[in-house]
């Protein structure tokens, strides 16, 4: 049976080109059957053990998901998709501007790594996301919800500058203002621009250059596995969020 989340032939070509050669060798389960199953779970939010019988065994799918995630396979796919989409728009494959922000996600499991975001009154995790000027996801970090944005920004920016070497400007809200601005100016060529939001004003006015990351969070809300946290470990929550980002970018290659 064909599902809406299954990869098209064009998407398979793009994904195959971004994978290491070792992954394209013959195997017990077809590479794209496993990926289709992972994207099905990401989109629908179903439990692993309730995966439809049209896909390989859920244990095999979960094993491949954890193994590929730990090896950075989904990060590599995401990077290739972002570069390809930017090239299609006539832009440089490597972005020069990044936009960073975070959102708190409520946890659904009693025994999982979590914290309390006192401002938003959410007990769960926090996703810290960096996008380009189009809102395409570049990198993502996951912490417990009690970690302040200014603290989580250090590993986020480190990964961003490592994976995307042409980034020269990062835009954020005032929650990121402070020592991070000085650290970046002293240790890198990246400048941090913090802009005050208009939260609390009677009229909604999108902030130029920074609203795109909010739209990306809205895109993520369409993937039920990440609109609430069902993972026990933070690293697995990050893996599933990266898979959702891959799904977002795959829509440009149907």
mmCIF file of C-alpha atoms in Angstrom:
data_model
loop_
_atom_site.group_PDB
_atom_site.id
_atom_site.type_symbol
_atom_site.label_atom_id
_atom_site.label_comp_id
_atom_site.label_asym_id
_atom_site.label_seq_id
_atom_site.Cartn_x
_atom_site.Cartn_y
_atom_site.Cartn_z
ATOM 1 C CA UNK A 1 0.000 0.000 0.000
ATOM 2 C CA UNK A 2 1.255 3.486 -0.855
ATOM 3 C CA UNK A 3 1.223 6.166 1.873
ATOM 4 C CA UNK A 4 1.406 9.928 1.443
ATOM 5 C CA UNK A 5 4.695 10.048 3.337
ATOM 6 C CA UNK A 6 6.431 7.555 1.012
ATOM 7 C CA UNK A 7 9.263 8.993 -1.050
ATOM 8 C CA UNK A 8 8.709 9.752 -4.720
ATOM 9 C CA UNK A 9 11.224 8.627 -7.350
ATOM 10 C CA UNK A 10 12.630 12.158 -7.604
ATOM 11 C CA UNK A 11 13.059 12.362 -3.826
ATOM 12 C CA UNK A 12 14.823 8.997 -3.806
ATOM 13 C CA UNK A 13 17.361 10.278 -6.327
ATOM 14 C CA UNK A 14 18.110 13.324 -4.177
ATOM 15 C CA UNK A 15 18.389 11.280 -0.977
ATOM 16 C CA UNK A 16 20.557 8.576 -2.568
ATOM 17 C CA UNK A 17 23.025 11.185 -3.803
ATOM 18 C CA UNK A 18 23.511 12.492 -0.244
ATOM 19 C CA UNK A 19 24.173 9.086 1.346
ATOM 20 C CA UNK A 20 27.576 7.429 1.866
ATOM 21 C CA UNK A 21 28.303 4.704 -0.660
ATOM 22 C CA UNK A 22 28.240 1.984 2.019
ATOM 23 C CA UNK A 23 24.538 2.625 2.620
ATOM 24 C CA UNK A 24 23.585 2.019 -1.012
ATOM 25 C CA UNK A 25 24.928 -1.543 -1.045
ATOM 26 C CA UNK A 26 22.450 -4.481 -1.144
ATOM 27 C CA UNK A 27 20.889 -5.216 2.243
ATOM 28 C CA UNK A 28 18.167 -7.324 3.820
ATOM 29 C CA UNK A 29 15.690 -4.425 3.878
ATOM 30 C CA UNK A 30 15.388 -1.908 1.099
ATOM 31 C CA UNK A 31 16.901 1.426 2.114
ATOM 32 C CA UNK A 32 13.849 3.415 1.084
ATOM 33 C CA UNK A 33 11.382 1.074 2.787
ATOM 34 C CA UNK A 34 13.128 1.904 6.057
ATOM 35 C CA UNK A 35 13.127 5.631 5.337
ATOM 36 C CA UNK A 36 9.449 5.546 4.338
ATOM 37 C CA UNK A 37 8.633 3.882 7.663
ATOM 38 C CA UNK A 38 10.604 6.497 9.636
ATOM 39 C CA UNK A 39 8.890 9.368 7.832
ATOM 40 C CA UNK A 40 5.492 7.705 8.368
ATOM 41 C CA UNK A 41 6.058 7.628 12.135
ATOM 42 C CA UNK A 42 7.373 11.202 12.125
ATOM 43 C CA UNK A 43 4.291 12.471 10.328
ATOM 44 C CA UNK A 44 1.561 10.407 12.004
ATOM 45 C CA UNK A 45 3.053 10.154 15.494
ATOM 46 C CA UNK A 46 2.170 6.469 15.873
ATOM 47 C CA UNK A 47 4.112 4.187 18.207
ATOM 48 C CA UNK A 48 6.966 2.193 16.730
ATOM 49 C CA UNK A 49 5.278 -1.107 17.499
ATOM 50 C CA UNK A 50 2.122 0.043 15.683
ATOM 51 C CA UNK A 51 3.878 0.561 12.368
ATOM 52 C CA UNK A 52 1.721 -0.797 9.481
ATOM 53 C CA UNK A 53 2.597 -4.239 8.164
ATOM 54 C CA UNK A 54 3.364 -2.739 4.758
ATOM 55 C CA UNK A 55 6.698 -1.651 6.186
ATOM 56 C CA UNK A 56 9.579 -3.799 7.514
ATOM 57 C CA UNK A 57 9.557 -5.003 11.136
ATOM 58 C CA UNK A 58 9.303 -2.080 13.547
ATOM 59 C CA UNK A 59 12.331 -3.375 15.454
ATOM 60 C CA UNK A 60 14.395 -3.247 12.257
ATOM 61 C CA UNK A 61 13.100 0.238 11.457
ATOM 62 C CA UNK A 62 13.897 1.539 14.945
ATOM 63 C CA UNK A 63 17.360 -0.061 14.860
ATOM 64 C CA UNK A 64 18.153 1.640 11.559
ATOM 65 C CA UNK A 65 16.737 4.949 12.799
ATOM 66 C CA UNK A 66 18.999 4.989 15.866
ATOM 67 C CA UNK A 67 22.030 3.739 13.941
ATOM 68 C CA UNK A 68 21.677 6.201 11.074
ATOM 69 C CA UNK A 69 20.944 9.092 13.426
ATOM 70 C CA UNK A 70 24.048 8.408 15.519
ATOM 71 C CA UNK A 71 26.111 8.342 12.305
ATOM 72 C CA UNK A 72 24.729 11.681 11.154
ATOM 73 C CA UNK A 73 22.886 10.311 8.123
ATOM 74 C CA UNK A 74 19.782 12.479 8.570
ATOM 75 C CA UNK A 75 21.957 15.549 9.126
ATOM 76 C CA UNK A 76 23.715 14.823 5.827
ATOM 77 C CA UNK A 77 20.385 14.409 4.010
ATOM 78 C CA UNK A 78 19.065 17.658 5.514
ATOM 79 C CA UNK A 79 22.195 19.555 4.495
ATOM 80 C CA UNK A 80 21.977 18.264 0.901
ATOM 81 C CA UNK A 81 18.279 19.161 0.673
ATOM 82 C CA UNK A 82 18.855 22.709 1.960
ATOM 83 C CA UNK A 83 21.717 23.266 -0.484
ATOM 84 C CA UNK A 84 19.677 21.875 -3.366
ATOM 85 C CA UNK A 85 16.614 23.964 -2.547
ATOM 86 C CA UNK A 86 18.652 27.158 -2.243
ATOM 87 C CA UNK A 87 20.335 26.440 -5.589
ATOM 88 C CA UNK A 88 16.907 25.999 -7.194
ATOM 89 C CA UNK A 89 15.965 29.473 -5.947
ATOM 90 C CA UNK A 90 19.087 30.946 -7.530
ATOM 91 C CA UNK A 91 20.783 31.492 -4.177
ATOM 92 C CA UNK A 92 24.212 30.362 -3.026
ATOM 93 C CA UNK A 93 24.125 26.799 -1.624
ATOM 94 C CA UNK A 94 25.810 28.030 1.577
ATOM 95 C CA UNK A 95 23.751 30.630 3.477
ATOM 96 C CA UNK A 96 25.398 33.690 4.990
ATOM 97 C CA UNK A 97 22.592 34.619 7.388
ATOM 98 C CA UNK A 98 21.087 32.394 10.087
ATOM 99 C CA UNK A 99 18.071 32.967 12.308
ATOM 100 C CA UNK A 100 17.928 31.261 15.715
ATOM 101 C CA UNK A 101 15.104 30.719 18.171
ATOM 102 C CA UNK A 102 13.609 28.073 20.437
ATOM 103 C CA UNK A 103 10.280 26.531 21.364
ATOM 104 C CA UNK A 104 9.210 24.478 24.367
ATOM 105 C CA UNK A 105 7.521 21.128 23.763
ATOM 106 C CA UNK A 106 5.416 19.382 26.379
ATOM 107 C CA UNK A 107 6.548 15.858 27.333
ATOM 108 C CA UNK A 108 4.053 13.006 27.195
ATOM 109 C CA UNK A 109 6.075 10.381 29.094
ATOM 110 C CA UNK A 110 6.361 10.260 32.904
ATOM 111 C CA UNK A 111 9.913 8.903 32.813
ATOM 112 C CA UNK A 112 11.858 11.072 30.386
ATOM 113 C CA UNK A 113 14.511 13.764 30.449
ATOM 114 C CA UNK A 114 12.608 16.994 30.991
ATOM 115 C CA UNK A 115 12.545 20.326 32.779
ATOM 116 C CA UNK A 116 10.114 23.163 33.439
ATOM 117 C CA UNK A 117 9.977 26.313 31.339
ATOM 118 C CA UNK A 118 8.732 28.746 33.980
ATOM 119 C CA UNK A 119 7.829 31.486 31.505
ATOM 120 C CA UNK A 120 5.616 29.317 29.315
ATOM 121 C CA UNK A 121 4.619 26.919 32.097
ATOM 122 C CA UNK A 122 5.584 23.877 30.060
ATOM 123 C CA UNK A 123 7.148 20.731 31.502
ATOM 124 C CA UNK A 124 9.185 19.038 28.817
ATOM 125 C CA UNK A 125 12.001 19.810 26.408
ATOM 126 C CA UNK A 126 13.160 22.785 24.383
ATOM 127 C CA UNK A 127 14.120 22.692 20.709
ATOM 128 C CA UNK A 128 16.742 25.252 19.655
ATOM 129 C CA UNK A 129 16.679 25.788 15.906
ATOM 130 C CA UNK A 130 18.803 27.665 13.381
ATOM 131 C CA UNK A 131 17.397 28.374 9.918
ATOM 132 C CA UNK A 132 18.585 30.286 6.870
ATOM 133 C CA UNK A 133 16.906 33.441 5.556
ATOM 134 C CA UNK A 134 14.194 31.306 3.917
ATOM 135 C CA UNK A 135 13.344 29.380 7.066
ATOM 136 C CA UNK A 136 15.059 26.190 5.881
ATOM 137 C CA UNK A 137 16.374 24.305 8.953
ATOM 138 C CA UNK A 138 20.170 24.223 9.234
ATOM 139 C CA UNK A 139 20.848 22.661 12.618
ATOM 140 C CA UNK A 140 18.974 21.832 15.790
ATOM 141 C CA UNK A 141 19.718 21.174 19.451
ATOM 142 C CA UNK A 142 17.451 19.766 22.159
ATOM 143 C CA UNK A 143 17.699 20.489 25.892
ATOM 144 C CA UNK A 144 15.409 20.215 28.879
ATOM 145 C CA UNK A 145 12.886 23.067 28.977
ATOM 146 C CA UNK A 146 14.543 24.793 31.959
ATOM 147 C CA UNK A 147 17.713 25.622 29.983
ATOM 148 C CA UNK A 148 17.761 29.291 29.006
ATOM 149 C CA UNK A 149 18.115 30.205 25.341
ATOM 150 C CA UNK A 150 21.338 32.115 25.967
ATOM 151 C CA UNK A 151 22.968 28.963 27.423
ATOM 152 C CA UNK A 152 21.792 26.547 24.734
ATOM 153 C CA UNK A 153 22.924 28.986 22.032
ATOM 154 C CA UNK A 154 26.594 28.074 22.589
ATOM 155 C CA UNK A 155 26.401 24.461 21.287
ATOM 156 C CA UNK A 156 23.828 25.557 18.688
ATOM 157 C CA UNK A 157 26.151 28.210 17.263
ATOM 158 C CA UNK A 158 29.144 25.868 17.466
ATOM 159 C CA UNK A 159 27.366 23.270 15.326
ATOM 160 C CA UNK A 160 26.051 25.946 12.989
ATOM 161 C CA UNK A 161 29.488 27.414 12.322
ATOM 162 C CA UNK A 162 30.994 23.945 11.925
ATOM 163 C CA UNK A 163 28.438 22.741 9.369
ATOM 164 C CA UNK A 164 27.829 26.050 7.554
ATOM 165 C CA UNK A 165 31.136 27.877 7.284
ATOM 166 C CA UNK A 166 29.888 30.948 5.374
ATOM 167 C CA UNK A 167 27.519 32.139 8.109
ATOM 168 C CA UNK A 168 28.464 35.725 8.999
ATOM 169 C CA UNK A 169 25.308 37.019 10.710
ATOM 170 C CA UNK A 170 22.961 35.350 13.197
ATOM 171 C CA UNK A 171 19.643 37.013 14.056
ATOM 172 C CA UNK A 172 17.813 36.365 17.332
ATOM 173 C CA UNK A 173 15.498 37.942 19.885
ATOM 174 C CA UNK A 174 16.649 39.724 23.022
ATOM 175 C CA UNK A 175 16.705 36.453 24.972
ATOM 176 C CA UNK A 176 20.075 35.724 23.375
ATOM 177 C CA UNK A 177 21.637 39.088 24.230
ATOM 178 C CA UNK A 178 24.532 39.062 26.664
ATOM 179 C CA UNK A 179 27.895 37.302 26.830
ATOM 180 C CA UNK A 180 27.224 35.308 23.642
ATOM 181 C CA UNK A 181 27.477 38.490 21.556
ATOM 182 C CA UNK A 182 30.921 39.242 22.965
ATOM 183 C CA UNK A 183 32.135 35.634 22.674
ATOM 184 C CA UNK A 184 31.154 35.441 19.015
ATOM 185 C CA UNK A 185 32.771 38.781 18.184
ATOM 186 C CA UNK A 186 36.037 37.730 19.867
ATOM 187 C CA UNK A 187 36.277 34.127 18.664
ATOM 188 C CA UNK A 188 34.642 34.092 15.221
ATOM 189 C CA UNK A 189 33.587 36.132 12.214
ATOM 190 C CA UNK A 190 29.897 35.729 13.099
ATOM 191 C CA UNK A 191 28.013 38.719 14.500
ATOM 192 C CA UNK A 192 24.850 38.275 16.567
ATOM 193 C CA UNK A 193 21.992 40.713 15.965
ATOM 194 C CA UNK A 194 19.405 40.706 18.759
ATOM 195 C CA UNK A 195 16.111 42.409 17.943
ATOM 196 C CA UNK A 196 13.380 43.202 20.443
ATOM 197 C CA UNK A 197 10.123 41.421 19.622
ATOM 198 C CA UNK A 198 6.721 43.076 19.646
ATOM 199 C CA UNK A 199 5.216 40.477 21.961
ATOM 200 C CA UNK A 200 2.487 41.989 24.132
ATOM 201 C CA UNK A 201 1.550 44.717 21.678
ATOM 202 C CA UNK A 202 -2.047 44.830 20.393
ATOM 203 C CA UNK A 203 -0.992 44.478 16.750
ATOM 204 C CA UNK A 204 1.022 41.600 15.290
ATOM 205 C CA UNK A 205 3.880 42.885 13.146
ATOM 206 C CA UNK A 206 6.322 40.282 11.760
ATOM 207 C CA UNK A 207 9.919 41.215 12.553
ATOM 208 C CA UNK A 208 11.858 41.572 9.334
ATOM 209 C CA UNK A 209 14.505 38.882 8.916
ATOM 210 C CA UNK A 210 13.526 36.903 12.020
ATOM 211 C CA UNK A 211 9.937 35.787 11.453
ATOM 212 C CA UNK A 212 11.003 32.890 9.195
ATOM 213 C CA UNK A 213 12.116 30.723 12.131
ATOM 214 C CA UNK A 214 8.649 31.068 13.678
ATOM 215 C CA UNK A 215 7.158 29.787 10.426
ATOM 216 C CA UNK A 216 9.509 26.790 10.543
ATOM 217 C CA UNK A 217 8.250 25.942 14.027
ATOM 218 C CA UNK A 218 4.720 26.117 12.597
ATOM 219 C CA UNK A 219 5.778 23.653 9.886
ATOM 220 C CA UNK A 220 7.079 21.291 12.579
ATOM 221 C CA UNK A 221 3.676 21.359 14.263
ATOM 222 C CA UNK A 222 2.356 19.388 11.263
ATOM 223 C CA UNK A 223 4.466 16.393 12.338
ATOM 224 C CA UNK A 224 2.734 14.707 15.240
ATOM 225 C CA UNK A 225 5.796 12.913 16.555
ATOM 226 C CA UNK A 226 7.440 16.252 17.390
ATOM 227 C CA UNK A 227 4.499 18.465 18.371
ATOM 228 C CA UNK A 228 4.715 16.636 21.723
ATOM 229 C CA UNK A 229 7.763 14.802 23.062
ATOM 230 C CA UNK A 230 7.345 11.019 23.217
ATOM 231 C CA UNK A 231 11.053 10.192 23.590
ATOM 232 C CA UNK A 232 12.775 9.272 26.850
ATOM 233 C CA UNK A 233 16.191 10.595 25.851
ATOM 234 C CA UNK A 234 17.079 14.074 24.656
ATOM 235 C CA UNK A 235 19.306 12.753 21.885
ATOM 236 C CA UNK A 236 16.465 10.645 20.483
ATOM 237 C CA UNK A 237 14.160 13.680 20.640
ATOM 238 C CA UNK A 238 16.753 15.550 18.600
ATOM 239 C CA UNK A 239 17.020 12.692 16.090
ATOM 240 C CA UNK A 240 13.266 12.610 15.474
ATOM 241 C CA UNK A 241 13.165 16.424 15.158
ATOM 242 C CA UNK A 242 15.922 16.310 12.533
ATOM 243 C CA UNK A 243 13.932 13.636 10.656
ATOM 244 C CA UNK A 244 10.932 16.004 10.699
ATOM 245 C CA UNK A 245 13.145 18.764 9.274
ATOM 246 C CA UNK A 246 14.146 16.379 6.473
ATOM 247 C CA UNK A 247 10.452 15.806 5.749
ATOM 248 C CA UNK A 248 9.917 19.568 5.537
ATOM 249 C CA UNK A 249 12.673 19.958 2.945
ATOM 250 C CA UNK A 250 11.650 16.891 0.927
ATOM 251 C CA UNK A 251 8.396 18.609 -0.093
ATOM 252 C CA UNK A 252 10.430 20.837 -2.438
ATOM 253 C CA UNK A 253 11.532 17.803 -4.473
ATOM 254 C CA UNK A 254 8.246 15.979 -5.162
#
